[in-house]
Amino acid sequence: MEPLEQLKKWVQESTNIVFFGGAGVSTESGIPDFRSVDGLYHQQYDYPPETILSHTFYVKNKPEFYRFYRDKMICLGAKPNAAHKKLAQLEQAGKLKAVITQNIDGLHQAAGSKEVLELHGSVHRNYCRKCGHMFPADYILKSKDTPLCDECGGDIKPDVVLYEEGLDTATMQKAIFYISGADVLIVGGTSLAVYPAAGLIDYYRGNRLVLINKTATPMDSRADLKIEGKIGEVLSQIEVS
Ligand code: NAD
């Protein structure tokens, strides 16, 4: 059977699909990923992105951290694409249980998905490290240099998991719960290079692991079905009844 036809059949047969995705899910919305040729790792900055987006760098050089964060991480004009929308439809139709994402852009929620596990946090939540007051992304965008809390003057930190920081345990446990119970696991738009998130696939126990990606990944050999292509174009061909 053709890979796309196989995917359609598995989706049709299941009421327990889980989706696990990464930055590639949002490239069709105009947000660059990290590792593609036109991704952020191939652009020139004074420091490599993984250095700027580390906890140490955030603590030591907030103005430069926020320059990059405002410029490259907050994309408020971006709209959900066909992939985000199809996943939301599948959830509404009672077929998909959860979206587990490494993305921090909030586009799954914007498309209408309800059960979204954000492994790496969200640019839409920023908090004062002193008093806990929350700020939207817009507050950071409009601030100059280092944004400060307008309630107490404390430092603001994005609720985004930086390099050297751990993932939220409760979110990880919930992700493991969904993946280990799924009968179809669709993994898409991720290089599967960032741990511990990439290791979540190890918890899948079924035999319908679908990998949809533009390029090869280290886990291709584990897929029961591999579709090479753009995830929005692939998912938009699935019919939801
Ligand atoms: P990554 O950049 O390492 O890999 C993206 C993968 O998606 C690549 O393999 C690429 O070939 C593929 N891809 C790109 N466009 C695609 C498309 N339209 N269809 C199918 N595949 C496509 O991203 P990652 O694996 O998510 O991990 C890196 C980290 O990047 C994550 O921690 C995430 O927090 C962060 N990030 C998030 C955003 C966002 O929120 N939109 C953007 C950039 C980076």
PDB file of C-alpha atoms and ligand atoms in Angstrom:
ATOM      1  CA  MET A   1       0.000   0.000   0.000  1.00  0.00           C
ATOM      2  CA  GLU A   2       1.201   3.564  -0.705  1.00  0.00           C
ATOM      3  CA  PRO A   3       2.526   5.257   2.486  1.00  0.00           C
ATOM      4  CA  LEU A   4      -0.107   7.997   2.395  1.00  0.00           C
ATOM      5  CA  GLU A   5      -2.920   5.457   1.909  1.00  0.00           C
ATOM      6  CA  GLN A   6      -1.533   3.432   4.822  1.00  0.00           C
ATOM      7  CA  LEU A   7      -1.508   6.524   7.016  1.00  0.00           C
ATOM      8  CA  LYS A   8      -5.101   7.351   6.056  1.00  0.00           C
ATOM      9  CA  LYS A   9      -6.177   3.801   6.907  1.00  0.00           C
ATOM     10  CA  TRP A  10      -4.477   3.807  10.320  1.00  0.00           C
ATOM     11  CA  VAL A  11      -5.991   7.209  11.141  1.00  0.00           C
ATOM     12  CA  GLN A  12      -9.419   5.999  10.068  1.00  0.00           C
ATOM     13  CA  GLU A  13      -9.157   2.882  12.242  1.00  0.00           C
ATOM     14  CA  SER A  14      -7.893   4.608  15.398  1.00  0.00           C
ATOM     15  CA  THR A  15      -9.430   6.579  18.221  1.00  0.00           C
ATOM     16  CA  ASN A  16      -6.162   6.721  20.123  1.00  0.00           C
ATOM     17  CA  ILE A  17      -3.685   8.710  18.026  1.00  0.00           C
ATOM     18  CA  VAL A  18      -0.957  10.769  19.659  1.00  0.00           C
ATOM     19  CA  PHE A  19       1.124  13.345  17.821  1.00  0.00           C
ATOM     20  CA  PHE A  20       4.667  14.287  18.772  1.00  0.00           C
ATOM     21  CA  GLY A  21       6.250  17.145  16.854  1.00  0.00           C
ATOM     22  CA  GLY A  22       8.880  19.832  16.657  1.00  0.00           C
ATOM     23  CA  ALA A  23       9.946  23.005  14.913  1.00  0.00           C
ATOM     24  CA  GLY A  24       9.273  21.540  11.433  1.00  0.00           C
ATOM     25  CA  VAL A  25       5.529  21.679  12.187  1.00  0.00           C
ATOM     26  CA  SER A  26       5.692  25.477  12.185  1.00  0.00           C
ATOM     27  CA  THR A  27       8.023  26.153   9.229  1.00  0.00           C
ATOM     28  CA  GLU A  28       4.978  26.234   6.912  1.00  0.00           C
ATOM     29  CA  SER A  29       3.717  29.074   9.135  1.00  0.00           C
ATOM     30  CA  GLY A  30       6.920  31.000   8.389  1.00  0.00           C
ATOM     31  CA  ILE A  31       8.760  30.261  11.658  1.00  0.00           C
ATOM     32  CA  PRO A  32      12.289  28.980  10.975  1.00  0.00           C
ATOM     33  CA  ASP A  33      13.386  25.743  12.650  1.00  0.00           C
ATOM     34  CA  PHE A  34      16.859  25.219  14.083  1.00  0.00           C
ATOM     35  CA  ARG A  35      18.553  22.599  11.903  1.00  0.00           C
ATOM     36  CA  SER A  36      17.241  23.002   8.320  1.00  0.00           C
ATOM     37  CA  VAL A  37      19.559  24.747   5.839  1.00  0.00           C
ATOM     38  CA  ASP A  38      17.581  27.960   6.259  1.00  0.00           C
ATOM     39  CA  GLY A  39      17.164  27.346  10.009  1.00  0.00           C
ATOM     40  CA  LEU A  40      18.531  29.462  12.820  1.00  0.00           C
ATOM     41  CA  TYR A  41      21.698  27.362  13.245  1.00  0.00           C
ATOM     42  CA  HIS A  42      22.826  28.397   9.775  1.00  0.00           C
ATOM     43  CA  GLN A  43      22.441  32.119  10.381  1.00  0.00           C
ATOM     44  CA  GLN A  44      25.243  34.278  11.763  1.00  0.00           C
ATOM     45  CA  TYR A  45      25.163  35.776  15.251  1.00  0.00           C
ATOM     46  CA  ASP A  46      27.881  36.872  17.655  1.00  0.00           C
ATOM     47  CA  TYR A  47      27.259  33.582  19.504  1.00  0.00           C
ATOM     48  CA  PRO A  48      25.749  30.258  18.365  1.00  0.00           C
ATOM     49  CA  PRO A  49      22.007  29.968  19.151  1.00  0.00           C
ATOM     50  CA  GLU A  50      22.563  27.101  21.601  1.00  0.00           C
ATOM     51  CA  THR A  51      24.893  29.405  23.582  1.00  0.00           C
ATOM     52  CA  ILE A  52      22.463  32.338  23.572  1.00  0.00           C
ATOM     53  CA  LEU A  53      19.559  30.070  24.536  1.00  0.00           C
ATOM     54  CA  SER A  54      21.380  28.607  27.545  1.00  0.00           C
ATOM     55  CA  HIS A  55      20.644  29.317  31.188  1.00  0.00           C
ATOM     56  CA  THR A  56      24.201  30.559  31.791  1.00  0.00           C
ATOM     57  CA  PHE A  57      23.935  33.060  28.945  1.00  0.00           C
ATOM     58  CA  TYR A  58      20.507  34.258  30.123  1.00  0.00           C
ATOM     59  CA  VAL A  59      21.945  34.944  33.607  1.00  0.00           C
ATOM     60  CA  LYS A  60      25.142  36.618  32.371  1.00  0.00           C
ATOM     61  CA  ASN A  61      24.033  38.550  29.296  1.00  0.00           C
ATOM     62  CA  LYS A  62      20.338  39.399  29.458  1.00  0.00           C
ATOM     63  CA  PRO A  63      20.377  42.266  26.911  1.00  0.00           C
ATOM     64  CA  GLU A  64      21.900  40.011  24.210  1.00  0.00           C
ATOM     65  CA  PHE A  65      19.650  37.097  25.209  1.00  0.00           C
ATOM     66  CA  TYR A  66      16.573  39.301  24.849  1.00  0.00           C
ATOM     67  CA  ARG A  67      17.779  40.776  21.550  1.00  0.00           C
ATOM     68  CA  PHE A  68      17.826  37.260  20.072  1.00  0.00           C
ATOM     69  CA  TYR A  69      14.639  36.216  21.862  1.00  0.00           C
ATOM     70  CA  ARG A  70      12.658  39.228  20.562  1.00  0.00           C
ATOM     71  CA  ASP A  71      14.129  38.933  17.092  1.00  0.00           C
ATOM     72  CA  LYS A  72      13.944  35.172  16.524  1.00  0.00           C
ATOM     73  CA  MET A  73      11.803  33.397  19.104  1.00  0.00           C
ATOM     74  CA  ILE A  74       8.689  35.581  19.352  1.00  0.00           C
ATOM     75  CA  CYS A  75       6.701  35.315  16.105  1.00  0.00           C
ATOM     76  CA  LEU A  76       3.355  36.865  16.974  1.00  0.00           C
ATOM     77  CA  GLY A  77       2.217  37.316  13.363  1.00  0.00           C
ATOM     78  CA  ALA A  78       2.458  33.586  12.545  1.00  0.00           C
ATOM     79  CA  LYS A  79      -0.794  31.702  11.892  1.00  0.00           C
ATOM     80  CA  PRO A  80      -1.542  27.978  12.280  1.00  0.00           C
ATOM     81  CA  ASN A  81      -0.935  26.006   9.083  1.00  0.00           C
ATOM     82  CA  ALA A  82      -2.633  22.925   7.637  1.00  0.00           C
ATOM     83  CA  ALA A  83      -0.766  20.597  10.032  1.00  0.00           C
ATOM     84  CA  HIS A  84      -1.887  22.440  13.183  1.00  0.00           C
ATOM     85  CA  LYS A  85      -5.459  22.636  11.850  1.00  0.00           C
ATOM     86  CA  LYS A  86      -5.714  18.957  10.894  1.00  0.00           C
ATOM     87  CA  LEU A  87      -4.437  17.844  14.298  1.00  0.00           C
ATOM     88  CA  ALA A  88      -7.047  20.045  15.995  1.00  0.00           C
ATOM     89  CA  GLN A  89      -9.771  18.512  13.782  1.00  0.00           C
ATOM     90  CA  LEU A  90      -8.622  14.996  14.624  1.00  0.00           C
ATOM     91  CA  GLU A  91      -8.884  15.805  18.326  1.00  0.00           C
ATOM     92  CA  GLN A  92     -12.359  17.294  17.900  1.00  0.00           C
ATOM     93  CA  ALA A  93     -13.431  14.172  16.009  1.00  0.00           C
ATOM     94  CA  GLY A  94     -12.390  12.059  19.012  1.00  0.00           C
ATOM     95  CA  LYS A  95      -9.504  10.397  17.185  1.00  0.00           C
ATOM     96  CA  LEU A  96      -6.475  12.143  18.616  1.00  0.00           C
ATOM     97  CA  LYS A  97      -5.758  12.195  22.358  1.00  0.00           C
ATOM     98  CA  ALA A  98      -2.913  14.687  22.632  1.00  0.00           C
ATOM     99  CA  VAL A  99      -0.369  16.829  20.837  1.00  0.00           C
ATOM    100  CA  ILE A 100       3.050  16.718  22.440  1.00  0.00           C
ATOM    101  CA  THR A 101       5.219  19.513  21.108  1.00  0.00           C
ATOM    102  CA  GLN A 102       8.747  20.815  21.437  1.00  0.00           C
ATOM    103  CA  ASN A 103       7.535  24.117  19.984  1.00  0.00           C
ATOM    104  CA  ILE A 104       7.140  27.256  22.011  1.00  0.00           C
ATOM    105  CA  ASP A 105       4.987  29.223  19.574  1.00  0.00           C
ATOM    106  CA  GLY A 106       1.460  28.411  20.793  1.00  0.00           C
ATOM    107  CA  LEU A 107       0.199  27.605  17.274  1.00  0.00           C
ATOM    108  CA  HIS A 108      -1.439  24.283  18.199  1.00  0.00           C
ATOM    109  CA  GLN A 109      -3.658  26.085  20.716  1.00  0.00           C
ATOM    110  CA  ALA A 110      -4.310  28.844  18.164  1.00  0.00           C
ATOM    111  CA  ALA A 111      -5.574  26.141  15.778  1.00  0.00           C
ATOM    112  CA  GLY A 112      -7.988  24.853  18.443  1.00  0.00           C
ATOM    113  CA  SER A 113      -6.133  21.893  19.957  1.00  0.00           C
ATOM    114  CA  LYS A 114      -7.053  21.431  23.620  1.00  0.00           C
ATOM    115  CA  GLU A 115      -4.694  18.789  24.982  1.00  0.00           C
ATOM    116  CA  VAL A 116      -1.305  20.281  24.132  1.00  0.00           C
ATOM    117  CA  LEU A 117       1.760  19.314  26.147  1.00  0.00           C
ATOM    118  CA  GLU A 118       4.456  21.942  25.699  1.00  0.00           C
ATOM    119  CA  LEU A 119       7.676  20.157  26.611  1.00  0.00           C
ATOM    120  CA  HIS A 120       9.797  23.278  26.156  1.00  0.00           C
ATOM    121  CA  GLY A 121       7.361  25.900  27.438  1.00  0.00           C
ATOM    122  CA  SER A 122       5.912  28.871  25.580  1.00  0.00           C
ATOM    123  CA  VAL A 123       6.949  32.368  24.514  1.00  0.00           C
ATOM    124  CA  HIS A 124       3.441  33.437  25.511  1.00  0.00           C
ATOM    125  CA  ARG A 125       4.265  33.003  29.200  1.00  0.00           C
ATOM    126  CA  ASN A 126       6.932  35.131  30.830  1.00  0.00           C
ATOM    127  CA  TYR A 127       7.195  35.497  34.584  1.00  0.00           C
ATOM    128  CA  CYS A 128       8.825  37.755  37.158  1.00  0.00           C
ATOM    129  CA  ARG A 129      11.452  35.738  39.019  1.00  0.00           C
ATOM    130  CA  LYS A 130      10.818  37.833  42.153  1.00  0.00           C
ATOM    131  CA  CYS A 131       7.030  38.133  42.515  1.00  0.00           C
ATOM    132  CA  GLY A 132       5.751  35.604  39.941  1.00  0.00           C
ATOM    133  CA  HIS A 133       3.697  38.126  37.959  1.00  0.00           C
ATOM    134  CA  MET A 134       3.008  36.839  34.419  1.00  0.00           C
ATOM    135  CA  PHE A 135       3.584  38.797  31.210  1.00  0.00           C
ATOM    136  CA  PRO A 136       2.478  38.137  27.615  1.00  0.00           C
ATOM    137  CA  ALA A 137       4.985  38.011  24.749  1.00  0.00           C
ATOM    138  CA  ASP A 138       3.889  41.481  23.696  1.00  0.00           C
ATOM    139  CA  TYR A 139       5.279  42.960  26.933  1.00  0.00           C
ATOM    140  CA  ILE A 140       8.701  41.534  26.105  1.00  0.00           C
ATOM    141  CA  LEU A 141       8.525  42.720  22.496  1.00  0.00           C
ATOM    142  CA  LYS A 142       7.734  46.281  23.537  1.00  0.00           C
ATOM    143  CA  SER A 143      10.412  46.447  26.241  1.00  0.00           C
ATOM    144  CA  LYS A 144      13.940  47.760  25.676  1.00  0.00           C
ATOM    145  CA  ASP A 145      17.122  45.831  26.551  1.00  0.00           C
ATOM    146  CA  THR A 146      16.237  43.749  29.629  1.00  0.00           C
ATOM    147  CA  PRO A 147      12.505  43.700  30.471  1.00  0.00           C
ATOM    148  CA  LEU A 148      11.684  44.250  34.129  1.00  0.00           C
ATOM    149  CA  CYS A 149       8.543  43.532  36.134  1.00  0.00           C
ATOM    150  CA  ASP A 150       6.236  46.565  36.232  1.00  0.00           C
ATOM    151  CA  GLU A 151       4.976  45.440  39.676  1.00  0.00           C
ATOM    152  CA  CYS A 152       8.232  44.951  41.592  1.00  0.00           C
ATOM    153  CA  GLY A 153      11.149  45.666  39.229  1.00  0.00           C
ATOM    154  CA  GLY A 154      12.309  42.029  39.279  1.00  0.00           C
ATOM    155  CA  ASP A 155      13.906  40.163  36.375  1.00  0.00           C
ATOM    156  CA  ILE A 156      11.580  38.520  33.882  1.00  0.00           C
ATOM    157  CA  LYS A 157      12.280  35.022  32.573  1.00  0.00           C
ATOM    158  CA  PRO A 158      10.494  33.425  29.620  1.00  0.00           C
ATOM    159  CA  ASP A 159       8.698  30.206  30.583  1.00  0.00           C
ATOM    160  CA  VAL A 160      10.855  28.459  27.980  1.00  0.00           C
ATOM    161  CA  VAL A 161      13.186  25.584  28.761  1.00  0.00           C
ATOM    162  CA  LEU A 162      16.707  26.837  27.997  1.00  0.00           C
ATOM    163  CA  TYR A 163      19.729  24.607  27.398  1.00  0.00           C
ATOM    164  CA  GLU A 164      21.051  23.387  30.803  1.00  0.00           C
ATOM    165  CA  GLU A 165      17.531  23.506  32.280  1.00  0.00           C
ATOM    166  CA  GLY A 166      15.397  20.474  33.050  1.00  0.00           C
ATOM    167  CA  LEU A 167      11.985  19.694  31.598  1.00  0.00           C
ATOM    168  CA  ASP A 168       8.883  19.918  33.748  1.00  0.00           C
ATOM    169  CA  THR A 169       8.424  16.505  35.365  1.00  0.00           C
ATOM    170  CA  ALA A 170       4.626  16.526  35.352  1.00  0.00           C
ATOM    171  CA  THR A 171       4.524  17.400  31.628  1.00  0.00           C
ATOM    172  CA  MET A 172       7.027  14.655  30.822  1.00  0.00           C
ATOM    173  CA  GLN A 173       5.018  12.108  32.820  1.00  0.00           C
ATOM    174  CA  LYS A 174       1.838  13.063  31.023  1.00  0.00           C
ATOM    175  CA  ALA A 175       3.635  12.755  27.666  1.00  0.00           C
ATOM    176  CA  ILE A 176       4.855   9.270  28.631  1.00  0.00           C
ATOM    177  CA  PHE A 177       1.317   8.342  29.675  1.00  0.00           C
ATOM    178  CA  TYR A 178      -0.128   9.328  26.296  1.00  0.00           C
ATOM    179  CA  ILE A 179       2.675   7.831  24.196  1.00  0.00           C
ATOM    180  CA  SER A 180       2.788   4.517  26.037  1.00  0.00           C
ATOM    181  CA  GLY A 181      -0.986   4.124  25.624  1.00  0.00           C
ATOM    182  CA  ALA A 182      -1.239   5.239  21.977  1.00  0.00           C
ATOM    183  CA  ASP A 183      -2.064   2.849  19.187  1.00  0.00           C
ATOM    184  CA  VAL A 184      -0.889   5.216  16.425  1.00  0.00           C
ATOM    185  CA  LEU A 185       2.020   7.546  17.182  1.00  0.00           C
ATOM    186  CA  ILE A 186       2.647  10.202  14.527  1.00  0.00           C
ATOM    187  CA  VAL A 187       6.005  11.915  14.866  1.00  0.00           C
ATOM    188  CA  GLY A 188       6.628  14.874  12.585  1.00  0.00           C
ATOM    189  CA  GLY A 189       8.757  17.935  11.883  1.00  0.00           C
ATOM    190  CA  THR A 190      11.469  17.083  14.361  1.00  0.00           C
ATOM    191  CA  SER A 191      15.126  16.203  13.867  1.00  0.00           C
ATOM    192  CA  LEU A 192      14.830  13.931  16.942  1.00  0.00           C
ATOM    193  CA  ALA A 193      18.178  15.316  18.044  1.00  0.00           C
ATOM    194  CA  VAL A 194      17.154  17.152  21.224  1.00  0.00           C
ATOM    195  CA  TYR A 195      17.026  15.038  24.378  1.00  0.00           C
ATOM    196  CA  PRO A 196      15.276  14.162  26.615  1.00  0.00           C
ATOM    197  CA  ALA A 197      12.312  14.992  24.336  1.00  0.00           C
ATOM    198  CA  ALA A 198      13.502  12.709  21.492  1.00  0.00           C
ATOM    199  CA  GLY A 199      13.743   9.778  23.929  1.00  0.00           C
ATOM    200  CA  LEU A 200       9.958   9.854  24.400  1.00  0.00           C
ATOM    201  CA  ILE A 201       9.598   7.600  21.352  1.00  0.00           C
ATOM    202  CA  ASP A 202      11.111   4.769  23.433  1.00  0.00           C
ATOM    203  CA  TYR A 203       7.870   4.653  25.431  1.00  0.00           C
ATOM    204  CA  TYR A 204       5.738   3.756  22.421  1.00  0.00           C
ATOM    205  CA  ARG A 205       4.684   0.093  22.527  1.00  0.00           C
ATOM    206  CA  GLY A 206       2.553  -0.228  19.415  1.00  0.00           C
ATOM    207  CA  ASN A 207       3.347  -1.152  15.826  1.00  0.00           C
ATOM    208  CA  ARG A 208       2.036   1.949  14.050  1.00  0.00           C
ATOM    209  CA  LEU A 209       4.828   4.470  14.453  1.00  0.00           C
ATOM    210  CA  VAL A 210       4.574   7.036  11.645  1.00  0.00           C
ATOM    211  CA  LEU A 211       7.442   9.431  10.901  1.00  0.00           C
ATOM    212  CA  ILE A 212       6.705  12.444   8.692  1.00  0.00           C
ATOM    213  CA  ASN A 213       9.726  14.620   8.014  1.00  0.00           C
ATOM    214  CA  LYS A 214      11.348  16.573   5.210  1.00  0.00           C
ATOM    215  CA  THR A 215      14.742  14.992   5.864  1.00  0.00           C
ATOM    216  CA  ALA A 216      16.112  11.781   7.372  1.00  0.00           C
ATOM    217  CA  THR A 217      16.230  11.387  11.164  1.00  0.00           C
ATOM    218  CA  PRO A 218      18.303   9.089  13.404  1.00  0.00           C
ATOM    219  CA  MET A 219      15.117   7.125  14.173  1.00  0.00           C
ATOM    220  CA  ASP A 220      13.932   6.385  10.624  1.00  0.00           C
ATOM    221  CA  SER A 221      14.731   2.684  10.966  1.00  0.00           C
ATOM    222  CA  ARG A 222      12.304   2.414  13.891  1.00  0.00           C
ATOM    223  CA  ALA A 223       9.339   3.757  11.949  1.00  0.00           C
ATOM    224  CA  ASP A 224       6.614   1.391  10.754  1.00  0.00           C
ATOM    225  CA  LEU A 225       5.773   4.026   8.151  1.00  0.00           C
ATOM    226  CA  LYS A 226       8.028   6.810   6.876  1.00  0.00           C
ATOM    227  CA  ILE A 227       6.704   9.675   4.776  1.00  0.00           C
ATOM    228  CA  GLU A 228       9.236  12.150   3.443  1.00  0.00           C
ATOM    229  CA  GLY A 229       7.557  15.463   2.795  1.00  0.00           C
ATOM    230  CA  LYS A 230       6.138  18.630   4.267  1.00  0.00           C
ATOM    231  CA  ILE A 231       3.935  17.825   7.208  1.00  0.00           C
ATOM    232  CA  GLY A 232       1.218  20.370   6.359  1.00  0.00           C
ATOM    233  CA  GLU A 233       0.937  18.987   2.834  1.00  0.00           C
ATOM    234  CA  VAL A 234       0.834  15.389   4.111  1.00  0.00           C
ATOM    235  CA  LEU A 235      -1.658  15.869   6.953  1.00  0.00           C
ATOM    236  CA  SER A 236      -3.990  18.032   4.876  1.00  0.00           C
ATOM    237  CA  GLN A 237      -4.694  14.983   2.691  1.00  0.00           C
ATOM    238  CA  ILE A 238      -6.209  13.070   5.597  1.00  0.00           C
ATOM    239  CA  GLU A 239      -9.993  13.193   5.692  1.00  0.00           C
ATOM    240  CA  VAL A 240     -11.718  13.551   9.048  1.00  0.00           C
ATOM    241  CA  SER A 241     -15.281  12.305   9.160  1.00  0.00           C
TER     242      SER A 241
HETATM  243  P1  NAD B   1      14.934  20.997  14.522  1.00  0.00           P
HETATM  244  O1  NAD B   1      15.163  22.348  13.919  1.00  0.00           O
HETATM  245  O2  NAD B   1      16.082  20.322  15.149  1.00  0.00           O
HETATM  246  O3  NAD B   1      14.407  20.017  13.357  1.00  0.00           O
HETATM  247  C1  NAD B   1      13.344  20.334  12.527  1.00  0.00           C
HETATM  248  C2  NAD B   1      13.106  19.139  11.622  1.00  0.00           C
HETATM  249  O4  NAD B   1      11.908  19.354  10.910  1.00  0.00           O
HETATM  250  C3  NAD B   1      14.216  18.891  10.591  1.00  0.00           C
HETATM  251  O5  NAD B   1      14.497  17.514  10.541  1.00  0.00           O
HETATM  252  C4  NAD B   1      13.578  19.383   9.272  1.00  0.00           C
HETATM  253  O6  NAD B   1      14.037  18.653   8.153  1.00  0.00           O
HETATM  254  C5  NAD B   1      12.122  19.114   9.528  1.00  0.00           C
HETATM  255  N1  NAD B   1      11.197  19.984   8.825  1.00  0.00           N
HETATM  256  C6  NAD B   1      11.297  21.322   8.603  1.00  0.00           C
HETATM  257  N2  NAD B   1      10.187  21.776   7.995  1.00  0.00           N
HETATM  258  C7  NAD B   1       9.378  20.703   7.816  1.00  0.00           C
HETATM  259  C8  NAD B   1       8.094  20.525   7.239  1.00  0.00           C
HETATM  260  N3  NAD B   1       7.395  21.538   6.711  1.00  0.00           N
HETATM  261  N4  NAD B   1       7.561  19.269   7.238  1.00  0.00           N
HETATM  262  C9  NAD B   1       8.236  18.215   7.750  1.00  0.00           C
HETATM  263  N5  NAD B   1       9.464  18.334   8.300  1.00  0.00           N
HETATM  264  C10 NAD B   1      10.020  19.554   8.343  1.00  0.00           C
HETATM  265  O7  NAD B   1      13.694  21.123  15.495  1.00  0.00           O
HETATM  266  P2  NAD B   1      13.257  20.199  16.738  1.00  0.00           P
HETATM  267  O8  NAD B   1      13.525  18.782  16.454  1.00  0.00           O
HETATM  268  O9  NAD B   1      11.899  20.657  17.131  1.00  0.00           O
HETATM  269  O10 NAD B   1      14.213  20.555  17.949  1.00  0.00           O
HETATM  270  C11 NAD B   1      14.846  21.771  18.185  1.00  0.00           C
HETATM  271  C12 NAD B   1      14.284  22.724  19.228  1.00  0.00           C
HETATM  272  O11 NAD B   1      13.806  23.798  18.471  1.00  0.00           O
HETATM  273  C13 NAD B   1      13.119  22.370  20.075  1.00  0.00           C
HETATM  274  O12 NAD B   1      13.580  22.322  21.376  1.00  0.00           O
HETATM  275  C14 NAD B   1      12.170  23.602  19.967  1.00  0.00           C
HETATM  276  O13 NAD B   1      11.884  24.094  21.251  1.00  0.00           O
HETATM  277  C15 NAD B   1      12.967  24.627  19.252  1.00  0.00           C
HETATM  278  N6  NAD B   1      12.341  25.509  18.267  1.00  0.00           N
HETATM  279  C16 NAD B   1      11.004  25.778  18.293  1.00  0.00           C
HETATM  280  C17 NAD B   1      10.435  26.585  17.316  1.00  0.00           C
HETATM  281  C18 NAD B   1       8.962  26.877  17.386  1.00  0.00           C
HETATM  282  O14 NAD B   1       8.391  26.963  18.468  1.00  0.00           O
HETATM  283  N7  NAD B   1       8.294  27.007  16.229  1.00  0.00           N
HETATM  284  C19 NAD B   1      11.232  27.115  16.295  1.00  0.00           C
HETATM  285  C20 NAD B   1      12.615  26.825  16.292  1.00  0.00           C
HETATM  286  C21 NAD B   1      13.152  26.008  17.281  1.00  0.00           C
END
